[in-house]
PDB file of C-alpha atoms in Angstrom:
ATOM      1  CA  MET J 298      -0.120   0.000   0.078  1.00 54.00           C
ATOM      2  CA  ILE J 299       1.425   3.519  -0.881  1.00 56.00           C
ATOM      3  CA  ASN J 300       1.479   5.954   2.251  1.00 61.00           C
ATOM      4  CA  LYS J 301       0.857   9.547   2.015  1.00 61.00           C
ATOM      5  CA  SER J 302       4.389  10.551   1.787  1.00 62.00           C
ATOM      6  CA  GLN J 303       5.242   8.183  -1.073  1.00 59.00           C
ATOM      7  CA  ASN J 304       2.292   9.616  -2.914  1.00 57.00           C
ATOM      8  CA  VAL J 305       3.892  13.342  -2.304  1.00 62.00           C
ATOM      9  CA  LEU J 306       7.218  12.182  -3.040  1.00 65.00           C
ATOM     10  CA  ALA J 307       5.451  10.612  -6.734  1.00 62.00           C
ATOM     11  CA  GLY J 308       3.689  13.877  -7.408  1.00 64.00           C
ATOM     12  CA  PHE J 309       7.433  15.576  -6.850  1.00 60.00           C
ATOM     13  CA  ILE J 310       9.161  13.354  -8.980  1.00 64.00           C
ATOM     14  CA  ALA J 311       6.456  13.879 -12.024  1.00 58.00           C
ATOM     15  CA  PHE J 312       6.296  17.592 -11.554  1.00 58.00           C
ATOM     16  CA  PHE J 313      10.279  17.791 -11.521  1.00 56.00           C
ATOM     17  CA  LEU J 314      10.269  15.584 -14.696  1.00 51.00           C
ATOM     18  CA  SER J 315       7.818  17.483 -16.508  1.00 53.00           C
ATOM     19  CA  VAL J 316       9.395  20.443 -16.276  1.00 51.00           C
ATOM     20  CA  LEU J 317      12.948  18.964 -17.384  1.00 48.00           C
ATOM     21  CA  CYS J 318      11.123  17.188 -20.266  1.00 49.00           C
ATOM     22  CA  PRO J 319       7.855  18.568 -21.110  1.00 48.00           C
ATOM     23  CA  THR J 320       7.498  16.046 -23.963  1.00 45.00           C
ATOM     24  CA  PHE J 321       7.077  13.465 -21.476  1.00 47.00           C
ATOM     25  CA  GLU J 322       4.312  15.488 -19.527  1.00 49.00           C
ATOM     26  CA  LEU J 323       1.406  12.884 -20.168  1.00 48.00           C
ATOM     27  CA  PHE J 324       3.421   9.784 -18.991  1.00 51.00           C
ATOM     28  CA  ALA J 325       3.830  11.553 -15.583  1.00 61.00           C
ATOM     29  CA  GLN J 326      -0.220  12.026 -15.606  1.00 65.00           C
ATOM     30  CA  THR J 327      -2.243   9.507 -13.555  1.00 70.00           C
ATOM     31  CA  VAL J 328      -5.998   9.163 -12.441  1.00 69.00           C
ATOM     32  CA  PHE J 329      -4.757  10.593  -9.251  1.00 74.00           C
ATOM     33  CA  ASN J 330      -2.680  13.322 -10.721  1.00 75.00           C
ATOM     34  CA  PRO J 331      -3.966  14.410 -14.201  1.00 84.00           C
ATOM     35  CA  LEU J 332      -3.131  16.989 -16.755  1.00 88.00           C
ATOM     36  CA  VAL J 333      -5.911  19.406 -16.651  1.00 92.00           C
ATOM     37  CA  ILE J 334      -6.801  21.364 -19.467  1.00 93.00           C
ATOM     38  CA  ASN J 335     -10.097  23.592 -20.105  1.00 90.00           C
ATOM     39  CA  GLY J 336     -11.242  21.734 -16.894  1.00 92.00           C
ATOM     40  CA  LEU J 337     -11.057  18.276 -18.551  1.00 94.00           C
ATOM     41  CA  HIS J 338      -8.856  15.667 -16.991  1.00 92.00           C
ATOM     42  CA  ILE J 339      -6.480  14.071 -19.117  1.00 91.00           C
ATOM     43  CA  TYR J 340      -3.971  10.791 -18.567  1.00 89.00           C
ATOM     44  CA  PRO J 341      -3.162   7.685 -20.049  1.00 88.00           C
ATOM     45  CA  GLY J 342      -6.762   5.714 -20.702  1.00 90.00           C
ATOM     46  CA  ALA J 343      -9.022   8.381 -19.932  1.00 94.00           C
ATOM     47  CA  TYR J 344     -12.341   8.953 -21.841  1.00 96.00           C
ATOM     48  CA  VAL J 345     -13.042  12.455 -22.604  1.00 97.00           C
ATOM     49  CA  PRO J 346     -15.970  12.815 -24.734  1.00 97.00           C
ATOM     50  CA  ASP J 347     -16.998  16.172 -26.578  1.00 97.00           C
ATOM     51  CA  ALA J 348     -13.739  17.615 -25.360  1.00 97.00           C
ATOM     52  CA  ASP J 349     -13.440  21.202 -26.623  1.00 97.00           C
ATOM     53  CA  LEU J 350      -9.804  21.999 -27.082  1.00 97.00           C
ATOM     54  CA  SER J 351     -10.172  24.517 -29.862  1.00 97.00           C
ATOM     55  CA  GLY J 352      -8.068  27.341 -30.088  1.00 97.00           C
ATOM     56  CA  LEU J 353      -5.443  26.079 -27.602  1.00 96.00           C
ATOM     57  CA  ASP J 354      -1.644  25.894 -27.785  1.00 96.00           C
ATOM     58  CA  LEU J 355      -1.400  22.344 -27.290  1.00 95.00           C
ATOM     59  CA  LYS J 356       2.250  21.925 -28.433  1.00 95.00           C
ATOM     60  CA  GLY J 357       4.317  19.040 -27.544  1.00 92.00           C
ATOM     61  CA  ILE J 358       1.681  17.295 -25.474  1.00 91.00           C
ATOM     62  CA  ASN J 359       1.365  13.662 -25.570  1.00 87.00           C
ATOM     63  CA  PHE J 360      -2.335  12.537 -25.834  1.00 92.00           C
ATOM     64  CA  SER J 361      -1.294   8.860 -26.726  1.00 88.00           C
ATOM     65  CA  ASN J 362      -4.060   6.395 -25.409  1.00 94.00           C
ATOM     66  CA  VAL J 363      -6.606   9.026 -24.584  1.00 96.00           C
ATOM     67  CA  ASN J 364     -10.208   8.384 -25.858  1.00 97.00           C
ATOM     68  CA  PHE J 365     -11.393  11.817 -27.396  1.00 97.00           C
ATOM     69  CA  PRO J 366     -14.801  10.893 -28.978  1.00 98.00           C
ATOM     70  CA  ASN J 367     -16.302  13.705 -30.717  1.00 97.00           C
ATOM     71  CA  ALA J 368     -13.523  16.216 -29.593  1.00 97.00           C
ATOM     72  CA  ASN J 369     -12.773  19.525 -31.089  1.00 98.00           C
ATOM     73  CA  PHE J 370      -9.349  20.473 -32.061  1.00 97.00           C
ATOM     74  CA  ALA J 371      -9.979  23.208 -34.600  1.00 98.00           C
ATOM     75  CA  GLY J 372      -7.776  26.089 -34.507  1.00 97.00           C
ATOM     76  CA  SER J 373      -5.116  24.240 -31.920  1.00 97.00           C
ATOM     77  CA  ASN J 374      -1.703  24.384 -32.355  1.00 97.00           C
ATOM     78  CA  LEU J 375      -0.630  20.654 -32.270  1.00 96.00           C
ATOM     79  CA  GLU J 376       2.715  21.200 -33.354  1.00 96.00           C
ATOM     80  CA  GLY J 377       4.642  18.401 -31.945  1.00 95.00           C
ATOM     81  CA  ALA J 378       1.754  16.528 -30.333  1.00 94.00           C
ATOM     82  CA  ASN J 379       1.492  12.990 -29.722  1.00 91.00           C
ATOM     83  CA  LEU J 380      -2.113  11.671 -30.806  1.00 93.00           C
ATOM     84  CA  SER J 381      -0.550   8.141 -31.304  1.00 91.00           C
ATOM     85  CA  ASN J 382      -2.787   5.334 -30.008  1.00 95.00           C
ATOM     86  CA  ALA J 383      -5.252   8.273 -29.061  1.00 96.00           C
ATOM     87  CA  MET J 384      -8.680   7.272 -30.215  1.00 97.00           C
ATOM     88  CA  LEU J 385     -10.515  10.259 -32.026  1.00 97.00           C
ATOM     89  CA  PRO J 386     -13.754   9.257 -33.353  1.00 97.00           C
ATOM     90  CA  GLU J 387     -15.434  11.738 -35.018  1.00 97.00           C
ATOM     91  CA  ALA J 388     -12.906  14.483 -33.567  1.00 97.00           C
ATOM     92  CA  ASN J 389     -12.803  17.750 -35.813  1.00 97.00           C
ATOM     93  CA  PHE J 390      -9.280  19.375 -36.525  1.00 95.00           C
ATOM     94  CA  THR J 391     -10.667  22.082 -38.855  1.00 91.00           C
TER      95      THR J 391
END
């Protein structure tokens, strides 16, 4: 069982690594420590239907293994973003 101090340490390590390596930002995210964008909690394996991520700077974020049905990415900067293995049925990129 993980105690509180181990959880705090894991959170600190995840934050530290995200500062050093922003492209690994999502790898540090978990259900208990999600990446939050526009109020949406994003982490590997997350189901995020109807996400409105339009007009945002999402440069370099790793969205792999996230399920985004009906997501709206219109006008967003996705340069360097990783969408491999992301599920994007009916997603809008225009």
